[in-house]
Short mmCIF file of C-alpha atoms in Angstrom, two decimals:
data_model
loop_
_atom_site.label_atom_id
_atom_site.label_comp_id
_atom_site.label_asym_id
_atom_site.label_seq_id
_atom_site.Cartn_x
_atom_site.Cartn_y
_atom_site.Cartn_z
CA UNK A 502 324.93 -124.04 7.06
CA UNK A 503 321.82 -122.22 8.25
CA UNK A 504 318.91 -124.73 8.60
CA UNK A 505 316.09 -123.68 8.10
CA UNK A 506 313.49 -125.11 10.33
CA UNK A 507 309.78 -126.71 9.66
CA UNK A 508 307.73 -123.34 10.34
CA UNK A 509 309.94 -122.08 7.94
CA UNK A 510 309.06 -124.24 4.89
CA UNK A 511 305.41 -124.99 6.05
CA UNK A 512 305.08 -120.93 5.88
CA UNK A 513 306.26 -121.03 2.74
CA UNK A 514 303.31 -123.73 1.51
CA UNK A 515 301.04 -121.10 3.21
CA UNK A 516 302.07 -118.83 0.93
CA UNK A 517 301.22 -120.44 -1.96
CA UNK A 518 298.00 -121.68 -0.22
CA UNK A 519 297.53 -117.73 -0.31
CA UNK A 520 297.63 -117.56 -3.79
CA UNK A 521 295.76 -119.79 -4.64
CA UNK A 522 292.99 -117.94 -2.30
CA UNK A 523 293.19 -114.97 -4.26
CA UNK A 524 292.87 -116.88 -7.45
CA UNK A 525 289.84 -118.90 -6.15
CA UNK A 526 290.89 -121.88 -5.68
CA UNK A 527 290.46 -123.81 -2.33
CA UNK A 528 293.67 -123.11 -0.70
CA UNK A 529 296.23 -125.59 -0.70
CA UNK A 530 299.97 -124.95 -1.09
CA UNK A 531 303.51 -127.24 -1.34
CA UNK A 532 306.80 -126.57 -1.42
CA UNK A 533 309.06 -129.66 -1.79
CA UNK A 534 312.72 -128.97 -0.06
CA UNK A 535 315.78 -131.23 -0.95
CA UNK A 536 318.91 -130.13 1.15
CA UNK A 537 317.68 -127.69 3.47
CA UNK A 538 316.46 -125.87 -0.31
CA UNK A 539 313.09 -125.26 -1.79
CA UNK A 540 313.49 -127.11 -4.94
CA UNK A 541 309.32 -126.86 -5.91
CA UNK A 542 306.54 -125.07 -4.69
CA UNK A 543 303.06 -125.58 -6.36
CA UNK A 544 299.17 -124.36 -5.15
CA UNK A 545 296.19 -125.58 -5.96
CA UNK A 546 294.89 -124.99 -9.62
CA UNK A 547 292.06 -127.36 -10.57
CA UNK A 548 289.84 -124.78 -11.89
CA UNK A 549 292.35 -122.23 -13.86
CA UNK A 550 293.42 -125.75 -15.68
CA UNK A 551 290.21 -127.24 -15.57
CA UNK A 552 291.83 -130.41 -14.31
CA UNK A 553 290.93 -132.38 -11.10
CA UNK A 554 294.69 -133.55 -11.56
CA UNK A 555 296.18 -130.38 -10.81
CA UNK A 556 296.24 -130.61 -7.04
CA UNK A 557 299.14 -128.68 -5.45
CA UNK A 558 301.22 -131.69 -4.21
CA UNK A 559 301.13 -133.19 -8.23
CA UNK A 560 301.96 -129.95 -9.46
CA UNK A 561 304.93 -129.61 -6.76
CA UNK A 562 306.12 -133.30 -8.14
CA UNK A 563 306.49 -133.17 -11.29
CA UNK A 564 308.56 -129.91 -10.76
CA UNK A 565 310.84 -131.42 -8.51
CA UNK A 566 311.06 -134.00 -10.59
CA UNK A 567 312.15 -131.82 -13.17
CA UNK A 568 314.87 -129.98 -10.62
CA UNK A 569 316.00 -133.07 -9.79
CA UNK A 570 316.57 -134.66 -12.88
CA UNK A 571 315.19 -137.71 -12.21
CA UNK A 572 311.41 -139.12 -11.59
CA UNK A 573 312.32 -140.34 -8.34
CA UNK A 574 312.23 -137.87 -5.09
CA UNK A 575 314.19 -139.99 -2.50
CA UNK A 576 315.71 -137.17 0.13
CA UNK A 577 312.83 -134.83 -0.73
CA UNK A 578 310.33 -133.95 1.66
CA UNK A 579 307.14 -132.33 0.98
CA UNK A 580 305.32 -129.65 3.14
CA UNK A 581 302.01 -129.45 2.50
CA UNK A 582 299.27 -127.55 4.07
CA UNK A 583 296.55 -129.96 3.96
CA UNK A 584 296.42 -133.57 4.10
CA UNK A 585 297.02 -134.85 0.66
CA UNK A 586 294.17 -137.08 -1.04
CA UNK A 587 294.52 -140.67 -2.21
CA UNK A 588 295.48 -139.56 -5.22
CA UNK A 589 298.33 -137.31 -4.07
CA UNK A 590 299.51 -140.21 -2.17
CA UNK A 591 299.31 -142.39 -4.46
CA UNK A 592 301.62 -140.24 -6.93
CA UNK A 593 303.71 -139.68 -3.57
CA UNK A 594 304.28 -143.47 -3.26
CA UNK A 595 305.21 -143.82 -6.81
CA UNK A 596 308.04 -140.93 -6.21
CA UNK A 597 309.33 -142.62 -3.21
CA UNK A 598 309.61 -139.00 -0.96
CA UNK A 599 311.57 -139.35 2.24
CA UNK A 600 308.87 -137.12 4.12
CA UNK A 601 305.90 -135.74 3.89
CA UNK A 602 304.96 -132.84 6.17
CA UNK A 603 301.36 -131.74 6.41
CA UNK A 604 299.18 -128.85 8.53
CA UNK A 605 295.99 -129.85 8.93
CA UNK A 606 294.13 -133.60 8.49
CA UNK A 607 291.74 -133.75 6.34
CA UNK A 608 288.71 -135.54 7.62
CA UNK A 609 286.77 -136.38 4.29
CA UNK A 610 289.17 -136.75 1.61
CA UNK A 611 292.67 -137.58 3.33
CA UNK A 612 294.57 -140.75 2.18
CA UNK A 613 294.42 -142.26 5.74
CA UNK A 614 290.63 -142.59 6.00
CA UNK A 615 291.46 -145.04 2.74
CA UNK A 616 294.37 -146.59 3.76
CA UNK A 617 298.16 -145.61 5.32
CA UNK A 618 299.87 -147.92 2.61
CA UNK A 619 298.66 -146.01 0.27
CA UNK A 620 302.57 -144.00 0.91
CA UNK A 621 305.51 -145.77 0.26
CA UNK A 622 306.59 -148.06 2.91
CA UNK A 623 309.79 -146.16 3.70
CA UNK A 624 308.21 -142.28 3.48
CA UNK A 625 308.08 -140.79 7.33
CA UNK A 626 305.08 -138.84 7.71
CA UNK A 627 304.28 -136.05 10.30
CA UNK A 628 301.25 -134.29 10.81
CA UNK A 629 300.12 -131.23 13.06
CA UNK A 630 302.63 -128.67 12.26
CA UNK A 631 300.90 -124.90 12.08
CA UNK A 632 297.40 -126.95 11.89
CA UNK A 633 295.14 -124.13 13.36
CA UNK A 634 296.92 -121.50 10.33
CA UNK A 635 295.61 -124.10 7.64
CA UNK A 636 292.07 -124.47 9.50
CA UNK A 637 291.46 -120.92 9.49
CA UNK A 638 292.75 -120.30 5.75
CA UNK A 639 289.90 -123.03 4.83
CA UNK A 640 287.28 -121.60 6.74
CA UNK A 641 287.66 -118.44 5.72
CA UNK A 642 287.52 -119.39 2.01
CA UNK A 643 284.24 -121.70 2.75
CA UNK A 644 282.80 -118.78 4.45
CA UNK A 645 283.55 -116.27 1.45
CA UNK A 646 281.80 -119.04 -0.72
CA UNK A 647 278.82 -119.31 1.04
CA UNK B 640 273.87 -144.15 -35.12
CA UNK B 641 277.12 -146.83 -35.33
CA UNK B 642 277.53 -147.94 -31.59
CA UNK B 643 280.91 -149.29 -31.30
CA UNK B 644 281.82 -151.97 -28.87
CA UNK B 645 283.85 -152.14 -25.51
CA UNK B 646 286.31 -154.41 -27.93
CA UNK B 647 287.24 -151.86 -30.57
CA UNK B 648 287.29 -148.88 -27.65
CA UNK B 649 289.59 -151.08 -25.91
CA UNK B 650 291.48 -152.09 -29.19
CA UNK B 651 292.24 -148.12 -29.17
CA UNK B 652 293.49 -148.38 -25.89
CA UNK B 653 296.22 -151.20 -26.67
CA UNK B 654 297.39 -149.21 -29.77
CA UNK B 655 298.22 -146.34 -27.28
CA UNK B 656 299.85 -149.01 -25.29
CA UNK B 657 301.79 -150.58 -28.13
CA UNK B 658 303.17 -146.24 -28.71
CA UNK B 659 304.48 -146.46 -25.09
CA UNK B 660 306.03 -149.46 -25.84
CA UNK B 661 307.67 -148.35 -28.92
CA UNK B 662 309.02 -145.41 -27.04
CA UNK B 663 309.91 -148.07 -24.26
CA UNK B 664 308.03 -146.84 -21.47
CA UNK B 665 306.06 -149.93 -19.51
CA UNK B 666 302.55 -150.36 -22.21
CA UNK B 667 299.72 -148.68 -20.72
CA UNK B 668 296.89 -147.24 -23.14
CA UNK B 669 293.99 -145.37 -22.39
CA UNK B 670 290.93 -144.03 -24.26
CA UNK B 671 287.93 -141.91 -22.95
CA UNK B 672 285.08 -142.12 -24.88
CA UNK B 673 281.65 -139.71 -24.43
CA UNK B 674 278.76 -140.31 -27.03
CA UNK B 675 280.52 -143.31 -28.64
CA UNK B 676 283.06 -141.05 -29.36
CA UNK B 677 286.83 -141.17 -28.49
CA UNK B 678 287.70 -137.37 -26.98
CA UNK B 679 291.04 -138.65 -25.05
CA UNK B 680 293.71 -141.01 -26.03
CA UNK B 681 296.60 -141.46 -23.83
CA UNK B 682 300.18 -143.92 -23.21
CA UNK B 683 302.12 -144.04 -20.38
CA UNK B 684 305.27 -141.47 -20.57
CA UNK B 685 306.47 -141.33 -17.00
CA UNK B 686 309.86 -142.57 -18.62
CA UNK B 687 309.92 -139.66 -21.45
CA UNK B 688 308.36 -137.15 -19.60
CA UNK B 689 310.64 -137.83 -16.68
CA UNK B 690 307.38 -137.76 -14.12
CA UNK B 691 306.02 -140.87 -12.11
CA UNK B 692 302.40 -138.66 -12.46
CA UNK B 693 302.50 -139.27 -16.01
CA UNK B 694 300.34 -142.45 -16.32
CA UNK B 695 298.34 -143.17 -19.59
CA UNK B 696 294.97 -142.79 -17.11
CA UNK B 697 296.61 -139.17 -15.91
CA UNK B 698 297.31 -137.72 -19.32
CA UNK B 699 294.09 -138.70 -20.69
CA UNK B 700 291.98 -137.50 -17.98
CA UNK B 701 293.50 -134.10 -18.41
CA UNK B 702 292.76 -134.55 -22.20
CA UNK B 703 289.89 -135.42 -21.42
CA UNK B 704 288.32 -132.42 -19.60
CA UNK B 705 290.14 -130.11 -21.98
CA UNK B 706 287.73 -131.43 -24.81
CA UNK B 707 284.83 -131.56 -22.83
CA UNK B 708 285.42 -128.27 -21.78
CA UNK B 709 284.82 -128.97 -17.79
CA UNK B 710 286.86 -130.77 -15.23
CA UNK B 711 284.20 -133.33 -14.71
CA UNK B 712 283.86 -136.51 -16.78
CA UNK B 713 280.38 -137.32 -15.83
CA UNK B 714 278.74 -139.88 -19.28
CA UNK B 715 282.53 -140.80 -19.75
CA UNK B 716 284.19 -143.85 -20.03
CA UNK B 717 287.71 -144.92 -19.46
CA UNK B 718 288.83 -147.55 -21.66
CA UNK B 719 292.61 -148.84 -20.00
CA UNK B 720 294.77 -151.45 -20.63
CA UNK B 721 295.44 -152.36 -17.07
CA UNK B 722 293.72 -151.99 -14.12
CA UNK B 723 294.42 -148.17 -12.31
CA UNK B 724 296.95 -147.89 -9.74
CA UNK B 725 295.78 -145.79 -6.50
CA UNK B 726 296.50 -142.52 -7.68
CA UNK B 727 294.84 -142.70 -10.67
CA UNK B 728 291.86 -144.54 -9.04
CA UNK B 729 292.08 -141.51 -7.38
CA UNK B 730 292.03 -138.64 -9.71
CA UNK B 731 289.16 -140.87 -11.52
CA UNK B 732 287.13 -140.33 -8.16
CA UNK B 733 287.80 -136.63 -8.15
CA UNK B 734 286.85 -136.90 -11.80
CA UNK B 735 283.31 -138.43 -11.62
CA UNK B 736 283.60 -140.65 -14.45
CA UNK B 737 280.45 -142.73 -15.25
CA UNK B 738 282.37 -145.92 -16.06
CA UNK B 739 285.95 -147.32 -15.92
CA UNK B 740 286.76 -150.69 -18.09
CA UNK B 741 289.93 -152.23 -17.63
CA UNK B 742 291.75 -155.31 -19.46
CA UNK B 743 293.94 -156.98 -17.06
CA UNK B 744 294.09 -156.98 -12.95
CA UNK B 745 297.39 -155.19 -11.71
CA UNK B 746 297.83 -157.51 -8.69
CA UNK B 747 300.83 -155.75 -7.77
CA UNK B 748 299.56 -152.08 -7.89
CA UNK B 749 296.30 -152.40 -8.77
CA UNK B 750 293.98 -150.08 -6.63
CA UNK B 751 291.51 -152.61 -5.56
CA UNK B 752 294.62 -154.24 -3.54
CA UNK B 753 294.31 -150.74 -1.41
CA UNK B 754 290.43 -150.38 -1.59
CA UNK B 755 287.11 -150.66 -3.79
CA UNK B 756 286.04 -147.44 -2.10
CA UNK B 757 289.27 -145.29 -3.94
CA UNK B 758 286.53 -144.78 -7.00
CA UNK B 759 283.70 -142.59 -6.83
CA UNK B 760 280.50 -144.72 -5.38
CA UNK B 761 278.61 -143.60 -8.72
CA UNK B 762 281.43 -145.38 -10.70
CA UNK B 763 280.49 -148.49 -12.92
CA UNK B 764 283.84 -150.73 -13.23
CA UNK B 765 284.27 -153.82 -15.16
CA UNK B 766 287.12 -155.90 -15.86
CA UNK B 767 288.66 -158.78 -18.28
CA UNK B 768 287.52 -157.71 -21.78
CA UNK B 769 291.12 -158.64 -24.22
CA UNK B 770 292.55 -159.22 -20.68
CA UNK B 771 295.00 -161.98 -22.56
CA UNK B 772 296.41 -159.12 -24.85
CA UNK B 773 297.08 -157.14 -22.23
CA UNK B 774 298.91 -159.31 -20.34
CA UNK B 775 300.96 -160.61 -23.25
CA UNK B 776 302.15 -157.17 -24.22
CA UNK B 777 302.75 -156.60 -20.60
CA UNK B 778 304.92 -159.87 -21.03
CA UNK B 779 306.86 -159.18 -23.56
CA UNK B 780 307.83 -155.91 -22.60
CA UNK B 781 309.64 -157.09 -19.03
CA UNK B 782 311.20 -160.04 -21.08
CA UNK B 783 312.83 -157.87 -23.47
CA UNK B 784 313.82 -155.62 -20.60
CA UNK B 785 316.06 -158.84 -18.68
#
């Protein structure tokens, strides 16, 4: 079986990140993978819904809940293009993910400047991956705003 | 005008928690009430909806900025049978609300075990009021699950 490799799925998050840029949202995309297959892949869409709930990573969640047929997401790993919030982590912990895979940090509203347990104990994190791609998408839709 | 108290808000609360626990989902209730007025009621359904994001405080705060026609929940307040877990502490920061009042502690999950500063600064939280009932519905639900 061809595996695909990190780049691969991250580039897909970017993706959605993308649309959700064109929609004008800030631009955050996930995809959530489960055997080497996107299973869920979500962007940002608090302000189409109206609904600080609907960040990309809850979105992506309760769809792979759905294709999984079950609440939990043991096996699954999330990629992510910005650092998910407490909230997001908090709903992550509750799913029990395998992995979470992330871009960029996010230096005023990312779950480790409130805590690293807020993840389940057991969920492997890495961080880094494509970082400067996710900067640059933010920027450019701060600038834009401005 | 009628001003009705934190116990019959809360009472509202429990009777969405006592729905979840007819549908046997763990009883959670939540009301959000602007102008004396309830605009959001909400149970826990992360059981029948098949979705660990589904928490009473979740539901209701999507609810809630569908009525009041704007994500934020600014002169809201969150009536909830027990005490938020992180990642709805979490969304209720992103949300703004004025107030959060919460029966019993959660000493398991319970986001002040992870960190006061979860909520939005502006936030007014208090805790306790028909704290018993809570806990005895709590009770009785994980007896009859053994």
């Amino acid at each position: 079986m061809l595996l695909y490799s990190d780049e691969y799925f991250m580039n897909e998050a970017f993706k959605e990140a993308r649309m959700a840029m064109s929609e004008d949202e800030i631009p955050i995309g996930a995809v959530i993978v489960f055997n080497n297959r996107i299973i869920a892949r979500a962007h940002n869409m608090t302000e189409k819904l109206n609904d600080v709930t609907a960040h990309a990573e809850m979105l992506a969640i309760t769809s792979a809940a759905s294709a999984m047929g079950g609440k939990y997401l043991r096996d699954c790993t999330l990629y992510v293009s910005l650092e998910p919030c407490p909230m997001c982590a908090g709903a992550l912990a509750w799913s029990q993910i395998s992995k979470i895979v992330y871009a960029a940090p996010d230096d005023k509203r990312g779950y480790h400047l409130f805590g690293e347990n807020l993840l389940h104990p057991k969920t492997i994190v890495e961080c880094g991956i494509m970082k400067e791609t996710s900067i640059e998408m933010m920027q450019e839709f701060f600038r834009k705003k401005r």
